Short mmCIF file of C-alpha atoms in Angstrom, two decimals:
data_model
loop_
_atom_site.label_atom_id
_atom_site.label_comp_id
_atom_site.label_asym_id
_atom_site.label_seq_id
_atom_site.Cartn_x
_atom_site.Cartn_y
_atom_site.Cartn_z
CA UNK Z 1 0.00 0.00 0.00
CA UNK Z 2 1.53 3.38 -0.96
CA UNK Z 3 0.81 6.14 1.89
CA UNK Z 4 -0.83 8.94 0.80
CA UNK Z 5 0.74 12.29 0.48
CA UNK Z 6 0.22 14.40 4.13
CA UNK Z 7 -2.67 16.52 3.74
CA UNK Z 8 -3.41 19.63 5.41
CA UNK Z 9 -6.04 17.93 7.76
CA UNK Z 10 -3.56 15.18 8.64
CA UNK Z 11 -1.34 17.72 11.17
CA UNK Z 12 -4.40 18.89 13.20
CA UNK Z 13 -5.71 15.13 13.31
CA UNK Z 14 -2.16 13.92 14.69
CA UNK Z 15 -2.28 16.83 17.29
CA UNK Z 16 -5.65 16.25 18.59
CA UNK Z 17 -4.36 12.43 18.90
CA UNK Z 18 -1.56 13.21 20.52
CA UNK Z 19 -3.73 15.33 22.94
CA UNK Z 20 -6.21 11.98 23.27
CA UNK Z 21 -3.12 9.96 24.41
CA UNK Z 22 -2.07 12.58 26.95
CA UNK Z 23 -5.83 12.70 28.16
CA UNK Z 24 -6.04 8.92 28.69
CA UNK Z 25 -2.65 9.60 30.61
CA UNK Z 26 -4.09 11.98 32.55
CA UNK Z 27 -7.79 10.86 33.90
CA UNK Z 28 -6.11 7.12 34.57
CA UNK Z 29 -3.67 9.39 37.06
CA UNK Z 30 -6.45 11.65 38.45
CA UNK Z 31 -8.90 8.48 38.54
CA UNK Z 32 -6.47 6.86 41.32
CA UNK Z 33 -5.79 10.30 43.12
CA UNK Z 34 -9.61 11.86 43.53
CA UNK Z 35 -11.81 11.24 46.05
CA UNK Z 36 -14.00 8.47 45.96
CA UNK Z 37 -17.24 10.43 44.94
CA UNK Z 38 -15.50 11.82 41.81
CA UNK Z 39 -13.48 8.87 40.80
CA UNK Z 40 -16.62 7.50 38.42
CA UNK Z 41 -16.57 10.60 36.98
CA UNK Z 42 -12.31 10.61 36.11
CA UNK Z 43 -12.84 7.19 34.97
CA UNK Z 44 -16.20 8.33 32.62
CA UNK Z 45 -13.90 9.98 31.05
CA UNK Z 46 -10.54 8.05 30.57
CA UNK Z 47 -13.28 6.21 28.95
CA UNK Z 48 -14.32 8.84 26.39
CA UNK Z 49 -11.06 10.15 25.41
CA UNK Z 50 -9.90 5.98 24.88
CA UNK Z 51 -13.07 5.96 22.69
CA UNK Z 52 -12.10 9.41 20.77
CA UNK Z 53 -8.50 8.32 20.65
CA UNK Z 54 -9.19 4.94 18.77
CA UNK Z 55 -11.74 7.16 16.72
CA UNK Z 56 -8.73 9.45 15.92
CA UNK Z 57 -6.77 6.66 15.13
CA UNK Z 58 -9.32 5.03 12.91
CA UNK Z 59 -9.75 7.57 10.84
CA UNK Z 60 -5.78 8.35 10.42
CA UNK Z 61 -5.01 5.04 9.37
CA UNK Z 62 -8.21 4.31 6.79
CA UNK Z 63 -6.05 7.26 4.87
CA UNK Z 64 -3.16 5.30 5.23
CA UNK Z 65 -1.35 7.85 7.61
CA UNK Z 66 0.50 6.11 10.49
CA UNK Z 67 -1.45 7.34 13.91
CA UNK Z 68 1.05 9.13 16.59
CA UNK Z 69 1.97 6.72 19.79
CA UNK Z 70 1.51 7.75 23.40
CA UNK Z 71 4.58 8.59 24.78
CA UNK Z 72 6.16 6.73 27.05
CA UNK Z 73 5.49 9.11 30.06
CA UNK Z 74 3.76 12.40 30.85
CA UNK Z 75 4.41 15.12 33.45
CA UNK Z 76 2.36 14.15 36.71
CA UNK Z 77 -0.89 15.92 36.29
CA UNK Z 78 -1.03 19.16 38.72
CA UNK Z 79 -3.09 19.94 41.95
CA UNK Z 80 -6.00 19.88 42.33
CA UNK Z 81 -7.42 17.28 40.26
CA UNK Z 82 -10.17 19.74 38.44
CA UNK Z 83 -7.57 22.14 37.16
CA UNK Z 84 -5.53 19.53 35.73
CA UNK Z 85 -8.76 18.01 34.24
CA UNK Z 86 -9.71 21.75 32.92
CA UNK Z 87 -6.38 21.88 31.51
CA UNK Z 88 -6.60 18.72 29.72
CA UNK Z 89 -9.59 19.32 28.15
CA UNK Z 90 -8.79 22.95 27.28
CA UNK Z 91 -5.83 21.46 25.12
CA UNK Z 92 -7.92 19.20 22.97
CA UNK Z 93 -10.71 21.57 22.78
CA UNK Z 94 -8.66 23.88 21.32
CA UNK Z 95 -6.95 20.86 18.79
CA UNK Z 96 -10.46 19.79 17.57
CA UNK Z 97 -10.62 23.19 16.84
CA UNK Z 98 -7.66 23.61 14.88
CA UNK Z 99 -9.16 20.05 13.18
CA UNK Z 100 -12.18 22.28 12.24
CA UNK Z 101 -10.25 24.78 10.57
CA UNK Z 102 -8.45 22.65 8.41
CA UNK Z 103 -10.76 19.47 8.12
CA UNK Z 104 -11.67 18.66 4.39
CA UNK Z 105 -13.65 15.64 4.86
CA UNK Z 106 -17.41 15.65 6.48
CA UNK Z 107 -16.21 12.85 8.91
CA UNK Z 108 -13.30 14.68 10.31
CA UNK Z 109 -16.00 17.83 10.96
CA UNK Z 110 -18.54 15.53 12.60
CA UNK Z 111 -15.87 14.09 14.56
CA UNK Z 112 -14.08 17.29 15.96
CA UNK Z 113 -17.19 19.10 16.06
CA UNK Z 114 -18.53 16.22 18.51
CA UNK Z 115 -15.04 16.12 20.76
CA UNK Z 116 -14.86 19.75 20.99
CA UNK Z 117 -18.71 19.93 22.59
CA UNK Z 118 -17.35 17.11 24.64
CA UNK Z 119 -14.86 18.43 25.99
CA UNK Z 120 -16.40 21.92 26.55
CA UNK Z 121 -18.94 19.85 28.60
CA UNK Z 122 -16.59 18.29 30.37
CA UNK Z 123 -14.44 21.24 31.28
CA UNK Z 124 -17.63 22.71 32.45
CA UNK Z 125 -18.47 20.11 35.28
CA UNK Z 126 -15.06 20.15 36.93
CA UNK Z 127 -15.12 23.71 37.11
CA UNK Z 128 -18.24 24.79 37.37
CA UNK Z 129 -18.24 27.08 34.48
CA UNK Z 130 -17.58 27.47 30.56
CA UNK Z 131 -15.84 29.64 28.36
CA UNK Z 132 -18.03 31.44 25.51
CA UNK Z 133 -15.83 30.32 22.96
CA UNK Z 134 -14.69 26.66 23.51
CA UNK Z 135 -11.74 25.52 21.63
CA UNK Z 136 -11.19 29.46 20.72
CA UNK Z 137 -9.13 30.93 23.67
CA UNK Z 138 -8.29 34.08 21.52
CA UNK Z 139 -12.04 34.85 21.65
CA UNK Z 140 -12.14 35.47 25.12
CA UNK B 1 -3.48 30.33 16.24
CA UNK B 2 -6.49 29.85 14.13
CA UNK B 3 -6.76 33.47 13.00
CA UNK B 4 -10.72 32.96 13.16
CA UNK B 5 -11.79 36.77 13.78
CA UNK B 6 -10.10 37.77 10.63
CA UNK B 7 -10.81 34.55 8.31
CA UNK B 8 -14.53 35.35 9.00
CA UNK B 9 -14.82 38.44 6.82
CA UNK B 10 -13.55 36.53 3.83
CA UNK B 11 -15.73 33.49 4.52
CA UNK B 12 -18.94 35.05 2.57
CA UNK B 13 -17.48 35.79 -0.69
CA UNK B 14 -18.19 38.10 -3.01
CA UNK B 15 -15.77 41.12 -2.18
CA UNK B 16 -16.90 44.54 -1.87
CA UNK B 17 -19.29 44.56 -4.71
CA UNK B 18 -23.48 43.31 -4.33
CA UNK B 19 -24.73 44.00 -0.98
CA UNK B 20 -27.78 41.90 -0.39
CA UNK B 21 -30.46 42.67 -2.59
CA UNK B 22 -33.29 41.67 0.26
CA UNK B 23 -33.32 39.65 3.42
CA UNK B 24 -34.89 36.76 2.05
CA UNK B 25 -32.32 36.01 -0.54
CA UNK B 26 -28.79 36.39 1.17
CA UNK B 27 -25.84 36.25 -1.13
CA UNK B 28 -24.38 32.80 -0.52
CA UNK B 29 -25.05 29.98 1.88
CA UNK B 30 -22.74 30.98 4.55
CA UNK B 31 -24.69 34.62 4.81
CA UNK B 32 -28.31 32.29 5.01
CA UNK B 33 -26.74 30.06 7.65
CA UNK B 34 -25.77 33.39 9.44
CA UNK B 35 -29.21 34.74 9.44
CA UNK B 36 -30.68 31.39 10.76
CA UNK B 37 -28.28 31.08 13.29
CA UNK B 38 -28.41 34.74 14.64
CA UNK B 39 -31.90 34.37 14.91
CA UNK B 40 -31.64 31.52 17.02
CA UNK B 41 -29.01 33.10 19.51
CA UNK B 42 -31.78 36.13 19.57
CA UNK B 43 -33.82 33.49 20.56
CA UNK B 44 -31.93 32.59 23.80
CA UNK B 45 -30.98 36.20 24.59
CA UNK B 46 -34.69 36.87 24.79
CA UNK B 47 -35.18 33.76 26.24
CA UNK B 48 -32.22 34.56 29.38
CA UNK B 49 -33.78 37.93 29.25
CA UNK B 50 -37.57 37.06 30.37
CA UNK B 51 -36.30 34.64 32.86
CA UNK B 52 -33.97 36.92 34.78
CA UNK B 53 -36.61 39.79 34.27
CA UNK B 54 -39.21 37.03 35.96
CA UNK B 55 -36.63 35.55 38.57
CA UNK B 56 -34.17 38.01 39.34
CA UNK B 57 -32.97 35.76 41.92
CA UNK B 58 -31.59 33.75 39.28
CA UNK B 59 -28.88 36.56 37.95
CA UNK B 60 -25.78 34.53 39.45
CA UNK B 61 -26.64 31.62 37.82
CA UNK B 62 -28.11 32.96 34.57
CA UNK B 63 -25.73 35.97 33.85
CA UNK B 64 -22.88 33.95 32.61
CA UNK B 65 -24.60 32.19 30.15
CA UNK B 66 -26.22 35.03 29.01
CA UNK B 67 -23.07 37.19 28.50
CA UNK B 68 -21.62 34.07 26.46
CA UNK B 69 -24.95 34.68 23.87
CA UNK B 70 -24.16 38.17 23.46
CA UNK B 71 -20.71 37.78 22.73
CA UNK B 72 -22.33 34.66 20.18
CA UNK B 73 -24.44 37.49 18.80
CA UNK B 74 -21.60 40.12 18.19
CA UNK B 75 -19.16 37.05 16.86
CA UNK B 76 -22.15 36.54 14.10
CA UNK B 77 -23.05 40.11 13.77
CA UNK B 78 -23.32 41.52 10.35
CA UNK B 79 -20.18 44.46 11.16
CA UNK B 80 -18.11 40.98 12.09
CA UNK B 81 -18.89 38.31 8.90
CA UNK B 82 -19.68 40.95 6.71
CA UNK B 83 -23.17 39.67 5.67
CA UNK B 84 -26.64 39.42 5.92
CA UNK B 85 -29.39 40.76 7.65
CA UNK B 86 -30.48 40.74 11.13
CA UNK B 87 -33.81 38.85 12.05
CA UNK B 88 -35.94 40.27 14.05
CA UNK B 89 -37.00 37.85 16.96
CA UNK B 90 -40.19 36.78 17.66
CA UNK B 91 -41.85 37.51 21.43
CA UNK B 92 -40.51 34.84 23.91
CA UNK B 93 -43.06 32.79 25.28
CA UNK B 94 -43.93 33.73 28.73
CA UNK B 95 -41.71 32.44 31.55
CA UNK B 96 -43.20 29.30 33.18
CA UNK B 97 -44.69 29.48 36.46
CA UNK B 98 -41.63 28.56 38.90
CA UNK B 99 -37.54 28.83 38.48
CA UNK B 100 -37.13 25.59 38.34
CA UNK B 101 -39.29 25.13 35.03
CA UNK B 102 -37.39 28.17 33.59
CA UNK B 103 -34.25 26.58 34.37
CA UNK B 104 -35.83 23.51 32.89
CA UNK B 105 -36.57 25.07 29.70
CA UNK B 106 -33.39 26.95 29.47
CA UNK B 107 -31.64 23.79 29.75
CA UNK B 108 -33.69 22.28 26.76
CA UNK B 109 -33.69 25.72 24.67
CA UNK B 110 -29.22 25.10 25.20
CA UNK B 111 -29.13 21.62 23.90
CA UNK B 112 -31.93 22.33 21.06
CA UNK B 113 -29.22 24.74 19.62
CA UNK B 114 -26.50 23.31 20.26
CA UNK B 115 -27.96 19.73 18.02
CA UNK B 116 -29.20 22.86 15.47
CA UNK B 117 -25.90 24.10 15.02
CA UNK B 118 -23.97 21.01 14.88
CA UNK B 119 -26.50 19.86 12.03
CA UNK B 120 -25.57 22.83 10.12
CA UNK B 121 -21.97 22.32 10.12
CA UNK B 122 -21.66 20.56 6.95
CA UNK B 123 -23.04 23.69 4.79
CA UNK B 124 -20.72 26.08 6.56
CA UNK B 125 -17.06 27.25 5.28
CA UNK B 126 -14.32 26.44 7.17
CA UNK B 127 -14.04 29.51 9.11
CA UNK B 128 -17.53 29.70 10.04
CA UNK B 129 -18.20 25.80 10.40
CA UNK B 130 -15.08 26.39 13.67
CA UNK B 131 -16.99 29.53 15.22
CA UNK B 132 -20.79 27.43 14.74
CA UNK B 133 -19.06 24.15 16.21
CA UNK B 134 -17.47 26.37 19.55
CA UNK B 135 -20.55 28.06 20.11
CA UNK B 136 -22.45 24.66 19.90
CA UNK B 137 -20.06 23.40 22.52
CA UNK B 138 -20.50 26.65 24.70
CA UNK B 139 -24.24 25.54 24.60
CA UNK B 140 -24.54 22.17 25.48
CA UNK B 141 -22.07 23.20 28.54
CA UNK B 142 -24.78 25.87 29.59
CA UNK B 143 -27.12 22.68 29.66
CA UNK B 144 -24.77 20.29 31.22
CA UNK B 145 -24.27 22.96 34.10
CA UNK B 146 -28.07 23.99 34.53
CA UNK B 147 -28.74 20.38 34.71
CA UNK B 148 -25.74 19.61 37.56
CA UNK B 149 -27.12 22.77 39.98
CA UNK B 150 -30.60 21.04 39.19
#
């Protein structure tokens, strides 16, 4: 099979991998630090992001496009557990985003358009608030 | 890093030339998306607006989300995408008869837009399709965190 050329939709999906793998990184850490009573909800969403990361992955690879690995490690995730959750999702709000911008297929808009509201959601119920612009810090 | 404000202007085509002739036939299918989609951010301006004018109690919860609409409205404005007209809303229905069924109905007024917008993603430009899908996500959290104060 010869690999396609790299598109200009094939960077943004790579970084909003990359930010999947961190994510799954991340809520498997903060799942074993929180509290009891928000453990299900760390562990909700290691489950998400391991869905949207295959997803990611998925779609890379039925273009022939060799899917970014994890890395080996990641920086511990800071204190307290909801600002390091915040920041997580933040990050791959903002990389659906950039998917968004660039995306040529219809799947690759359904599929960043879905994360993004996902992880604007998510952000939201750690912290108890939203930004007006999700995925658009510049925005305000 | 996605340049978004700017992009926008250049999103409706056509250049300087052929304003609109008339409301009801914008100049290219981004501008008609824009005029359905302002309308519906009217919509839940109006809507924030009779509930916190029937429950002032409410402002601390409410005012956020409200704020966010507004900036929705000025992101889609006209001055900012360079098209279109703006709707005029129709009267909100009267506030129900407690806060807890106006927080109810906010909550399902959110997600309605939110599915709206994300279901008119595919007919958007690039640009625009980015700003539609972030304002959809800005929505369904308003839901998501009118339903967890529930």
């Amino acid at each position: 099979m010869t690999p396609s050329p790299p598109t200009a939709a094939e960077e943004p999906l790579q970084r909003a991998l990359a930010g999947e793998h961190a994510a799954v990184w991340a809520y498997a850490a903060l799942a074993a630090l929180l509290p009891a009573d928000r453990s299900p909800e760390a562990l909700e969403a290691l489950a998400a992001h391991r869905q949207a990361r295959d997803a990611v992955e998925d779609l890379l690879r039925t273009r022939a496009i060799v899917p970014v690995a994890a890395e080996p490690a990641y920086a511990s995730p800071p204190a307290p557990p909801a600002v390091a959750a915040d920041r997580v999702e933040k990050r791959l709000a903002a990389a659906y985003a950039f998917v968004l911008s660039a995306a040529a297929e219809p799947e690759d808009v359904g599929l960043a358009a879905e994360q993004l509201r996902a992880c604007a959601v998510r952000a939201a119920l750690w912290t108890g608030a939203t930004a007006a612009f999700p995925g658009l810090p510049g925005r305000g | 890093m996605l340049g978004a404000t700017g992009a926008l202007a250049g999103c409706t085509g056509g250049g300087p030339s052929s304003p609109s002739p008339a409301p009801s036939t914008p100049a290219s299918p981004d501008a008609a998306l824009l005029v359905r989609v302002r309308a519906g951010e009217q919509e839940l301006v109006a809507a924030y607006e009779a509930a916190l004018a029937a429950y002032p109690a409410l402002h601390t919860r409410l005012a956020p989300a409200l704020a966010h609409h507004r900036k929705h409205l000025v992101a889609l404005s006209p001055a900012t995408t360079g098209s279109g007209t703006t709707p005029t809303p129709s009267a909100p229905p009267a506030p129900p008869a407690s806060a807890a069924r106006v927080l109810a109905r906010l909550r399902q007024a959110e997600s309605r837009r939110s599915e709206e917008l994300l279901g008119e993603l595919a007919s958007a430009g690039a640009p625009l399709r980015t700003l539609l899908a972030s304002v959809a996500a800005a929505e369904a959290a308003h839901a998501a965190l009118l339903e967890a104060d529930a």
